[in-house]
């Protein structure tokens, strides 16, 4: 009687390489799975549209009066700028989104799992940046367009509004979206550098609103005017306006310098992720 021979095959696990596409899908799921991110994105949309429409109502009332119109013109406020007022508040909110996307993972320890999956770490930063940029561009793009259309509808009741086809309007709308995306990416970079959500958010807010005020007293003899022009949050001012404002870089130069700021911050964040422990 022959003994039955049982062939035992050794189990060999299949090696699966982590691709950039896989990282992007993972980050996309994480982006819309974090409640604070979803709430903050909704807050950004509401702020851009709501404040823009409310400011348009206030501007319509002020521009209807000759003295009020003269005062607002002296301050560089026009119908387009009124409807885009909410975009300035939106920069604070999207900056917080950028910080939360990465600093939130450091605070909870989830970033360790991500780094085990992709040990080189730079792929994770690139995937987060891409997902963040696309989502902020789409959400704020719709919000900016809606704020403009609703705001101009309010102003047009007194024949004070502008149309989408007017010179410089479409470019300025795209400029507003570009600024919002850039600030969100800057928030991501600062979040990666500081790894603390509260500290990173405070740092970004201070760089946008506090530092420009502190730079104002610097005399021109110390190149104070140049320092103000080339400071991070001041560089893209005219890129988001139809009527340029004196004291800031031109739209084209400003957006290039702003992009350089964001690129440098992301480069520092990449260096920190590569060189520092979790």
PDB file of C-alpha atoms in Angstrom:
ATOM      1  CA  UNK A   1       0.000   0.000   0.000  1.00  0.00           C
ATOM      2  CA  UNK A   2       1.520   3.287  -1.113  1.00  0.00           C
ATOM      3  CA  UNK A   3       1.354   6.300   1.105  1.00  0.00           C
ATOM      4  CA  UNK A   4      -0.439   9.315  -0.323  1.00  0.00           C
ATOM      5  CA  UNK A   5       1.929  12.114  -1.097  1.00  0.00           C
ATOM      6  CA  UNK A   6       0.757  15.552  -0.161  1.00  0.00           C
ATOM      7  CA  UNK A   7       2.504  18.352  -1.946  1.00  0.00           C
ATOM      8  CA  UNK A   8       2.852  21.396   0.246  1.00  0.00           C
ATOM      9  CA  UNK A   9       3.376  24.645  -1.567  1.00  0.00           C
ATOM     10  CA  UNK A  10       5.134  27.408   0.269  1.00  0.00           C
ATOM     11  CA  UNK A  11       3.075  30.595   0.556  1.00  0.00           C
ATOM     12  CA  UNK A  12       4.783  33.496  -1.051  1.00  0.00           C
ATOM     13  CA  UNK A  13       3.219  36.889  -0.384  1.00  0.00           C
ATOM     14  CA  UNK A  14       2.726  39.057  -3.436  1.00  0.00           C
ATOM     15  CA  UNK A  15       4.690  42.241  -3.290  1.00  0.00           C
ATOM     16  CA  UNK A  16       2.597  45.275  -4.122  1.00  0.00           C
ATOM     17  CA  UNK A  17       4.376  48.492  -4.853  1.00  0.00           C
ATOM     18  CA  UNK A  18       2.849  51.711  -3.572  1.00  0.00           C
ATOM     19  CA  UNK A  19       2.221  53.976  -6.537  1.00  0.00           C
ATOM     20  CA  UNK A  20       1.669  57.716  -6.555  1.00  0.00           C
ATOM     21  CA  UNK A  21      -1.851  57.109  -7.850  1.00  0.00           C
ATOM     22  CA  UNK A  22      -2.533  54.922  -4.839  1.00  0.00           C
ATOM     23  CA  UNK A  23      -1.250  57.604  -2.499  1.00  0.00           C
ATOM     24  CA  UNK A  24      -3.484  60.189  -4.179  1.00  0.00           C
ATOM     25  CA  UNK A  25      -6.548  57.941  -3.793  1.00  0.00           C
ATOM     26  CA  UNK A  26      -5.680  57.346  -0.155  1.00  0.00           C
ATOM     27  CA  UNK A  27      -5.236  61.051   0.544  1.00  0.00           C
ATOM     28  CA  UNK A  28      -8.474  61.885  -1.279  1.00  0.00           C
ATOM     29  CA  UNK A  29     -10.395  59.459   0.947  1.00  0.00           C
ATOM     30  CA  UNK A  30      -8.713  60.835   4.065  1.00  0.00           C
ATOM     31  CA  UNK A  31      -9.396  64.421   2.990  1.00  0.00           C
ATOM     32  CA  UNK A  32     -13.161  63.953   2.860  1.00  0.00           C
ATOM     33  CA  UNK A  33     -13.261  61.548   5.823  1.00  0.00           C
ATOM     34  CA  UNK A  34     -11.975  64.057   8.389  1.00  0.00           C
ATOM     35  CA  UNK A  35     -14.946  65.947   9.794  1.00  0.00           C
ATOM     36  CA  UNK A  36     -12.966  69.080  10.653  1.00  0.00           C
ATOM     37  CA  UNK A  37     -11.730  69.340   7.057  1.00  0.00           C
ATOM     38  CA  UNK A  38     -15.242  68.974   5.630  1.00  0.00           C
ATOM     39  CA  UNK A  39     -16.667  71.552   8.037  1.00  0.00           C
ATOM     40  CA  UNK A  40     -13.829  73.964   7.318  1.00  0.00           C
ATOM     41  CA  UNK A  41     -14.292  73.625   3.555  1.00  0.00           C
ATOM     42  CA  UNK A  42     -17.996  74.384   3.959  1.00  0.00           C
ATOM     43  CA  UNK A  43     -17.081  77.372   6.133  1.00  0.00           C
ATOM     44  CA  UNK A  44     -14.740  78.649   3.405  1.00  0.00           C
ATOM     45  CA  UNK A  45     -17.504  78.400   0.802  1.00  0.00           C
ATOM     46  CA  UNK A  46     -20.031  80.176   3.016  1.00  0.00           C
ATOM     47  CA  UNK A  47     -17.550  82.901   3.994  1.00  0.00           C
ATOM     48  CA  UNK A  48     -16.563  83.682   0.399  1.00  0.00           C
ATOM     49  CA  UNK A  49     -20.144  83.856  -0.859  1.00  0.00           C
ATOM     50  CA  UNK A  50     -21.865  85.275   2.217  1.00  0.00           C
ATOM     51  CA  UNK A  51     -19.413  88.052   3.019  1.00  0.00           C
ATOM     52  CA  UNK A  52     -19.135  88.964  -0.658  1.00  0.00           C
ATOM     53  CA  UNK A  53     -22.905  89.372  -1.019  1.00  0.00           C
ATOM     54  CA  UNK A  54     -23.286  91.273   2.248  1.00  0.00           C
ATOM     55  CA  UNK A  55     -20.462  93.638   1.302  1.00  0.00           C
ATOM     56  CA  UNK A  56     -22.083  94.173  -2.084  1.00  0.00           C
ATOM     57  CA  UNK A  57     -25.292  95.293  -0.366  1.00  0.00           C
ATOM     58  CA  UNK A  58     -23.290  97.701   1.823  1.00  0.00           C
ATOM     59  CA  UNK A  59     -21.344  98.969  -1.188  1.00  0.00           C
ATOM     60  CA  UNK A  60     -24.524  99.555  -3.164  1.00  0.00           C
ATOM     61  CA  UNK A  61     -25.864 101.724  -0.375  1.00  0.00           C
ATOM     62  CA  UNK A  62     -22.588 103.655  -0.086  1.00  0.00           C
ATOM     63  CA  UNK A  63     -22.062 104.135  -3.833  1.00  0.00           C
ATOM     64  CA  UNK A  64     -25.589 105.461  -4.225  1.00  0.00           C
ATOM     65  CA  UNK A  65     -24.459 108.536  -2.268  1.00  0.00           C
ATOM     66  CA  UNK A  66     -22.001 110.891  -3.987  1.00  0.00           C
ATOM     67  CA  UNK A  67     -19.880 111.460  -0.883  1.00  0.00           C
ATOM     68  CA  UNK A  68     -19.821 107.759  -0.097  1.00  0.00           C
ATOM     69  CA  UNK A  69     -18.846 106.904  -3.667  1.00  0.00           C
ATOM     70  CA  UNK A  70     -15.974 109.397  -3.550  1.00  0.00           C
ATOM     71  CA  UNK A  71     -14.718 108.018  -0.235  1.00  0.00           C
ATOM     72  CA  UNK A  72     -14.835 104.407  -1.457  1.00  0.00           C
ATOM     73  CA  UNK A  73     -13.093 105.310  -4.708  1.00  0.00           C
ATOM     74  CA  UNK A  74     -10.307 106.942  -2.704  1.00  0.00           C
ATOM     75  CA  UNK A  75      -9.878 103.666  -0.804  1.00  0.00           C
ATOM     76  CA  UNK A  76      -9.722 101.688  -4.045  1.00  0.00           C
ATOM     77  CA  UNK A  77     -13.016  99.905  -3.428  1.00  0.00           C
ATOM     78  CA  UNK A  78     -15.104  99.089  -6.487  1.00  0.00           C
ATOM     79  CA  UNK A  79     -17.970  96.795  -7.337  1.00  0.00           C
ATOM     80  CA  UNK A  80     -15.720  93.860  -8.173  1.00  0.00           C
ATOM     81  CA  UNK A  81     -13.639  94.258  -5.019  1.00  0.00           C
ATOM     82  CA  UNK A  82     -16.787  94.404  -2.905  1.00  0.00           C
ATOM     83  CA  UNK A  83     -18.031  91.030  -4.132  1.00  0.00           C
ATOM     84  CA  UNK A  84     -14.569  89.521  -3.524  1.00  0.00           C
ATOM     85  CA  UNK A  85     -14.278  90.696   0.082  1.00  0.00           C
ATOM     86  CA  UNK A  86     -15.210  87.246   1.314  1.00  0.00           C
ATOM     87  CA  UNK A  87     -12.212  85.827  -0.512  1.00  0.00           C
ATOM     88  CA  UNK A  88      -9.941  87.556   2.010  1.00  0.00           C
ATOM     89  CA  UNK A  89     -11.685  85.798   4.886  1.00  0.00           C
ATOM     90  CA  UNK A  90     -11.567  82.604   2.863  1.00  0.00           C
ATOM     91  CA  UNK A  91      -7.759  82.689   2.897  1.00  0.00           C
ATOM     92  CA  UNK A  92      -7.810  82.201   6.666  1.00  0.00           C
ATOM     93  CA  UNK A  93     -10.130  79.229   6.400  1.00  0.00           C
ATOM     94  CA  UNK A  94      -8.312  77.419   3.584  1.00  0.00           C
ATOM     95  CA  UNK A  95      -5.004  78.017   5.377  1.00  0.00           C
ATOM     96  CA  UNK A  96      -6.488  76.133   8.328  1.00  0.00           C
ATOM     97  CA  UNK A  97      -7.522  73.317   5.971  1.00  0.00           C
ATOM     98  CA  UNK A  98      -3.957  73.020   4.698  1.00  0.00           C
ATOM     99  CA  UNK A  99      -2.610  72.841   8.228  1.00  0.00           C
ATOM    100  CA  UNK A 100      -5.148  70.251   9.387  1.00  0.00           C
ATOM    101  CA  UNK A 101      -4.462  67.959   6.429  1.00  0.00           C
ATOM    102  CA  UNK A 102      -0.951  67.165   7.676  1.00  0.00           C
ATOM    103  CA  UNK A 103      -0.518  68.553  11.206  1.00  0.00           C
ATOM    104  CA  UNK A 104      -3.679  66.739  12.303  1.00  0.00           C
ATOM    105  CA  UNK A 105      -2.042  63.434  11.372  1.00  0.00           C
ATOM    106  CA  UNK A 106       1.059  64.312  13.377  1.00  0.00           C
ATOM    107  CA  UNK A 107      -1.059  65.131  16.436  1.00  0.00           C
ATOM    108  CA  UNK A 108      -2.975  61.833  16.260  1.00  0.00           C
ATOM    109  CA  UNK A 109       0.009  59.699  15.267  1.00  0.00           C
ATOM    110  CA  UNK A 110      -1.669  58.516  12.048  1.00  0.00           C
ATOM    111  CA  UNK A 111       1.264  59.902  10.069  1.00  0.00           C
ATOM    112  CA  UNK A 112       3.360  56.925  11.224  1.00  0.00           C
ATOM    113  CA  UNK A 113       1.119  54.548   9.281  1.00  0.00           C
ATOM    114  CA  UNK A 114       1.437  56.730   6.199  1.00  0.00           C
ATOM    115  CA  UNK A 115       5.228  56.811   6.468  1.00  0.00           C
ATOM    116  CA  UNK A 116       5.396  53.029   6.846  1.00  0.00           C
ATOM    117  CA  UNK A 117       3.380  52.707   3.634  1.00  0.00           C
ATOM    118  CA  UNK A 118       5.573  55.171   1.738  1.00  0.00           C
ATOM    119  CA  UNK A 119       8.980  55.314   3.452  1.00  0.00           C
ATOM    120  CA  UNK A 120      10.408  58.035   1.185  1.00  0.00           C
ATOM    121  CA  UNK A 121       7.726  60.415   2.587  1.00  0.00           C
ATOM    122  CA  UNK A 122       7.969  62.887  -0.293  1.00  0.00           C
ATOM    123  CA  UNK A 123       5.283  61.014  -2.204  1.00  0.00           C
ATOM    124  CA  UNK A 124       2.905  61.542   0.690  1.00  0.00           C
ATOM    125  CA  UNK A 125       3.585  65.282   0.773  1.00  0.00           C
ATOM    126  CA  UNK A 126       3.129  65.518  -3.010  1.00  0.00           C
ATOM    127  CA  UNK A 127      -0.137  63.553  -2.865  1.00  0.00           C
ATOM    128  CA  UNK A 128      -1.460  65.712  -0.035  1.00  0.00           C
ATOM    129  CA  UNK A 129      -0.501  68.873  -1.929  1.00  0.00           C
ATOM    130  CA  UNK A 130      -2.214  67.677  -5.122  1.00  0.00           C
ATOM    131  CA  UNK A 131      -5.425  66.614  -3.365  1.00  0.00           C
ATOM    132  CA  UNK A 132      -5.509  69.823  -1.341  1.00  0.00           C
ATOM    133  CA  UNK A 133      -4.893  72.044  -4.377  1.00  0.00           C
ATOM    134  CA  UNK A 134      -7.566  70.350  -6.508  1.00  0.00           C
ATOM    135  CA  UNK A 135     -10.230  70.415  -3.810  1.00  0.00           C
ATOM    136  CA  UNK A 136      -9.548  74.005  -2.773  1.00  0.00           C
ATOM    137  CA  UNK A 137      -9.472  75.121  -6.424  1.00  0.00           C
ATOM    138  CA  UNK A 138     -12.822  73.490  -7.202  1.00  0.00           C
ATOM    139  CA  UNK A 139     -14.682  74.510  -4.034  1.00  0.00           C
ATOM    140  CA  UNK A 140     -13.367  78.067  -3.847  1.00  0.00           C
ATOM    141  CA  UNK A 141     -13.602  78.459  -7.627  1.00  0.00           C
ATOM    142  CA  UNK A 142     -17.343  77.801  -7.483  1.00  0.00           C
ATOM    143  CA  UNK A 143     -17.638  80.058  -4.408  1.00  0.00           C
ATOM    144  CA  UNK A 144     -15.714  82.931  -6.028  1.00  0.00           C
ATOM    145  CA  UNK A 145     -17.793  82.759  -9.203  1.00  0.00           C
ATOM    146  CA  UNK A 146     -21.043  82.594  -7.224  1.00  0.00           C
ATOM    147  CA  UNK A 147     -19.977  85.505  -4.996  1.00  0.00           C
ATOM    148  CA  UNK A 148     -19.178  87.568  -8.079  1.00  0.00           C
ATOM    149  CA  UNK A 149     -22.448  86.788  -9.862  1.00  0.00           C
ATOM    150  CA  UNK A 150     -24.623  87.385  -6.794  1.00  0.00           C
ATOM    151  CA  UNK A 151     -22.668  90.477  -5.743  1.00  0.00           C
ATOM    152  CA  UNK A 152     -22.883  92.050  -9.186  1.00  0.00           C
ATOM    153  CA  UNK A 153     -26.599  91.209  -9.349  1.00  0.00           C
ATOM    154  CA  UNK A 154     -27.039  93.231  -6.171  1.00  0.00           C
ATOM    155  CA  UNK A 155     -24.991  96.156  -7.517  1.00  0.00           C
ATOM    156  CA  UNK A 156     -26.675  96.072 -10.930  1.00  0.00           C
ATOM    157  CA  UNK A 157     -29.965  97.087  -9.336  1.00  0.00           C
ATOM    158  CA  UNK A 158     -28.335 100.551  -9.224  1.00  0.00           C
ATOM    159  CA  UNK A 159     -26.303 100.087 -12.434  1.00  0.00           C
ATOM    160  CA  UNK A 160     -23.092  99.834 -10.385  1.00  0.00           C
ATOM    161  CA  UNK A 161     -21.954  96.318 -11.218  1.00  0.00           C
ATOM    162  CA  UNK A 162     -19.549  94.770 -13.704  1.00  0.00           C
ATOM    163  CA  UNK A 163     -19.988  91.789 -16.007  1.00  0.00           C
ATOM    164  CA  UNK A 164     -17.908  88.671 -16.509  1.00  0.00           C
ATOM    165  CA  UNK A 165     -16.889  89.864 -19.955  1.00  0.00           C
ATOM    166  CA  UNK A 166     -15.418  93.185 -18.802  1.00  0.00           C
ATOM    167  CA  UNK A 167     -11.677  93.703 -19.141  1.00  0.00           C
ATOM    168  CA  UNK A 168      -9.672  91.986 -16.425  1.00  0.00           C
ATOM    169  CA  UNK A 169     -12.628  90.458 -14.576  1.00  0.00           C
ATOM    170  CA  UNK A 170     -12.050  86.814 -15.507  1.00  0.00           C
ATOM    171  CA  UNK A 171      -8.310  87.111 -14.862  1.00  0.00           C
ATOM    172  CA  UNK A 172      -8.981  88.668 -11.446  1.00  0.00           C
ATOM    173  CA  UNK A 173     -11.413  85.869 -10.571  1.00  0.00           C
ATOM    174  CA  UNK A 174      -8.756  83.298 -11.463  1.00  0.00           C
ATOM    175  CA  UNK A 175      -6.286  85.341  -9.418  1.00  0.00           C
ATOM    176  CA  UNK A 176      -8.508  85.069  -6.352  1.00  0.00           C
ATOM    177  CA  UNK A 177      -8.685  81.289  -6.754  1.00  0.00           C
ATOM    178  CA  UNK A 178      -4.913  81.080  -7.269  1.00  0.00           C
ATOM    179  CA  UNK A 179      -4.323  83.031  -4.052  1.00  0.00           C
ATOM    180  CA  UNK A 180      -6.656  80.748  -2.094  1.00  0.00           C
ATOM    181  CA  UNK A 181      -4.924  77.624  -3.432  1.00  0.00           C
ATOM    182  CA  UNK A 182      -1.494  79.110  -2.699  1.00  0.00           C
ATOM    183  CA  UNK A 183      -2.415  79.995   0.874  1.00  0.00           C
ATOM    184  CA  UNK A 184      -3.792  76.482   1.432  1.00  0.00           C
ATOM    185  CA  UNK A 185      -0.510  74.974   0.193  1.00  0.00           C
ATOM    186  CA  UNK A 186       1.423  77.371   2.416  1.00  0.00           C
ATOM    187  CA  UNK A 187      -0.686  76.123   5.333  1.00  0.00           C
ATOM    188  CA  UNK A 188       0.222  72.552   4.387  1.00  0.00           C
ATOM    189  CA  UNK A 189       3.921  73.455   4.362  1.00  0.00           C
ATOM    190  CA  UNK A 190       3.802  75.259   7.714  1.00  0.00           C
ATOM    191  CA  UNK A 191       1.818  72.363   9.195  1.00  0.00           C
ATOM    192  CA  UNK A 192       4.532  69.945   8.069  1.00  0.00           C
ATOM    193  CA  UNK A 193       7.232  72.182   9.553  1.00  0.00           C
ATOM    194  CA  UNK A 194       5.620  72.839  12.943  1.00  0.00           C
ATOM    195  CA  UNK A 195       3.583  69.600  13.249  1.00  0.00           C
ATOM    196  CA  UNK A 196       1.189  71.312  15.649  1.00  0.00           C
ATOM    197  CA  UNK A 197      -2.235  72.386  14.322  1.00  0.00           C
ATOM    198  CA  UNK A 198      -2.798  75.321  16.674  1.00  0.00           C
ATOM    199  CA  UNK A 199       0.723  76.692  16.341  1.00  0.00           C
ATOM    200  CA  UNK A 200       0.751  76.318  12.553  1.00  0.00           C
ATOM    201  CA  UNK A 201      -2.639  78.009  12.104  1.00  0.00           C
ATOM    202  CA  UNK A 202      -1.570  80.931  14.313  1.00  0.00           C
ATOM    203  CA  UNK A 203       1.671  81.250  12.337  1.00  0.00           C
ATOM    204  CA  UNK A 204      -0.101  81.385   8.972  1.00  0.00           C
ATOM    205  CA  UNK A 205      -2.707  83.869  10.208  1.00  0.00           C
ATOM    206  CA  UNK A 206       0.026  86.082  11.646  1.00  0.00           C
ATOM    207  CA  UNK A 207       1.947  85.995   8.359  1.00  0.00           C
ATOM    208  CA  UNK A 208      -1.163  87.080   6.436  1.00  0.00           C
ATOM    209  CA  UNK A 209      -2.580  89.787   8.697  1.00  0.00           C
ATOM    210  CA  UNK A 210      -0.176  90.680  11.512  1.00  0.00           C
ATOM    211  CA  UNK A 211       3.240  90.815   9.841  1.00  0.00           C
ATOM    212  CA  UNK A 212       2.113  93.234   7.060  1.00  0.00           C
ATOM    213  CA  UNK A 213       0.995  95.674   9.771  1.00  0.00           C
ATOM    214  CA  UNK A 214       4.321  95.353  11.567  1.00  0.00           C
ATOM    215  CA  UNK A 215       6.173  96.080   8.320  1.00  0.00           C
ATOM    216  CA  UNK A 216       4.337  99.348   7.680  1.00  0.00           C
ATOM    217  CA  UNK A 217       6.372 101.509  10.117  1.00  0.00           C
ATOM    218  CA  UNK A 218       9.687 100.514   8.455  1.00  0.00           C
ATOM    219  CA  UNK A 219      10.944 103.673   6.706  1.00  0.00           C
ATOM    220  CA  UNK A 220      11.571 103.696   2.967  1.00  0.00           C
ATOM    221  CA  UNK A 221      15.214 104.541   3.647  1.00  0.00           C
ATOM    222  CA  UNK A 222      15.471 101.010   5.085  1.00  0.00           C
ATOM    223  CA  UNK A 223      13.769  99.592   1.974  1.00  0.00           C
ATOM    224  CA  UNK A 224      10.536  99.262   3.909  1.00  0.00           C
ATOM    225  CA  UNK A 225       8.453  99.736   0.762  1.00  0.00           C
ATOM    226  CA  UNK A 226      10.260  96.879  -0.994  1.00  0.00           C
ATOM    227  CA  UNK A 227       9.967  94.605   2.027  1.00  0.00           C
ATOM    228  CA  UNK A 228       6.223  95.232   2.130  1.00  0.00           C
ATOM    229  CA  UNK A 229       5.846  94.631  -1.610  1.00  0.00           C
ATOM    230  CA  UNK A 230       7.680  91.304  -1.521  1.00  0.00           C
ATOM    231  CA  UNK A 231       6.179  89.974   1.712  1.00  0.00           C
ATOM    232  CA  UNK A 232       4.282  86.685   1.256  1.00  0.00           C
ATOM    233  CA  UNK A 233       0.703  87.888   1.717  1.00  0.00           C
ATOM    234  CA  UNK A 234       1.225  91.224  -0.071  1.00  0.00           C
ATOM    235  CA  UNK A 235       2.675  89.894  -3.317  1.00  0.00           C
ATOM    236  CA  UNK A 236      -0.565  88.680  -4.996  1.00  0.00           C
ATOM    237  CA  UNK A 237      -2.782  91.637  -4.056  1.00  0.00           C
ATOM    238  CA  UNK A 238      -3.110  93.104  -7.550  1.00  0.00           C
ATOM    239  CA  UNK A 239      -3.506  89.666  -9.126  1.00  0.00           C
ATOM    240  CA  UNK A 240      -6.913  89.431  -7.415  1.00  0.00           C
ATOM    241  CA  UNK A 241      -8.135  92.916  -8.383  1.00  0.00           C
ATOM    242  CA  UNK A 242      -9.459  94.486 -11.562  1.00  0.00           C
ATOM    243  CA  UNK A 243      -8.197  97.947 -10.625  1.00  0.00           C
ATOM    244  CA  UNK A 244      -4.536  97.816  -9.497  1.00  0.00           C
ATOM    245  CA  UNK A 245      -3.613  99.385  -6.171  1.00  0.00           C
ATOM    246  CA  UNK A 246      -0.416 101.400  -5.788  1.00  0.00           C
ATOM    247  CA  UNK A 247       2.213 100.103  -3.401  1.00  0.00           C
ATOM    248  CA  UNK A 248       1.936  96.473  -4.517  1.00  0.00           C
ATOM    249  CA  UNK A 249       3.604  94.431  -7.249  1.00  0.00           C
ATOM    250  CA  UNK A 250       1.945  94.187 -10.639  1.00  0.00           C
ATOM    251  CA  UNK A 251      -0.427  91.257 -11.133  1.00  0.00           C
ATOM    252  CA  UNK A 252       1.989  89.120 -13.157  1.00  0.00           C
ATOM    253  CA  UNK A 253       5.063  89.787 -11.040  1.00  0.00           C
ATOM    254  CA  UNK A 254       3.098  89.428  -7.829  1.00  0.00           C
ATOM    255  CA  UNK A 255       1.670  86.015  -8.642  1.00  0.00           C
ATOM    256  CA  UNK A 256       5.123  84.740  -9.674  1.00  0.00           C
ATOM    257  CA  UNK A 257       6.714  85.942  -6.428  1.00  0.00           C
ATOM    258  CA  UNK A 258       3.800  84.462  -4.483  1.00  0.00           C
ATOM    259  CA  UNK A 259       4.304  81.119  -6.250  1.00  0.00           C
ATOM    260  CA  UNK A 260       8.000  81.282  -5.367  1.00  0.00           C
ATOM    261  CA  UNK A 261       7.114  81.805  -1.691  1.00  0.00           C
ATOM    262  CA  UNK A 262       4.829  78.760  -1.747  1.00  0.00           C
ATOM    263  CA  UNK A 263       7.443  76.650  -3.556  1.00  0.00           C
ATOM    264  CA  UNK A 264      10.122  77.551  -1.005  1.00  0.00           C
ATOM    265  CA  UNK A 265       7.816  76.695   1.904  1.00  0.00           C
ATOM    266  CA  UNK A 266       6.936  73.340   0.340  1.00  0.00           C
ATOM    267  CA  UNK A 267      10.622  72.684  -0.279  1.00  0.00           C
ATOM    268  CA  UNK A 268      11.408  73.339   3.390  1.00  0.00           C
ATOM    269  CA  UNK A 269       8.522  71.059   4.374  1.00  0.00           C
ATOM    270  CA  UNK A 270       9.897  68.285   2.146  1.00  0.00           C
ATOM    271  CA  UNK A 271      13.351  68.708   3.678  1.00  0.00           C
ATOM    272  CA  UNK A 272      11.876  68.539   7.182  1.00  0.00           C
ATOM    273  CA  UNK A 273       9.942  65.376   6.400  1.00  0.00           C
ATOM    274  CA  UNK A 274      13.047  63.689   5.015  1.00  0.00           C
ATOM    275  CA  UNK A 275      15.451  64.723   7.761  1.00  0.00           C
ATOM    276  CA  UNK A 276      13.348  64.736  10.926  1.00  0.00           C
ATOM    277  CA  UNK A 277      12.006  61.808  12.902  1.00  0.00           C
ATOM    278  CA  UNK A 278       8.267  61.367  13.363  1.00  0.00           C
TER     279      UNK A 278
END
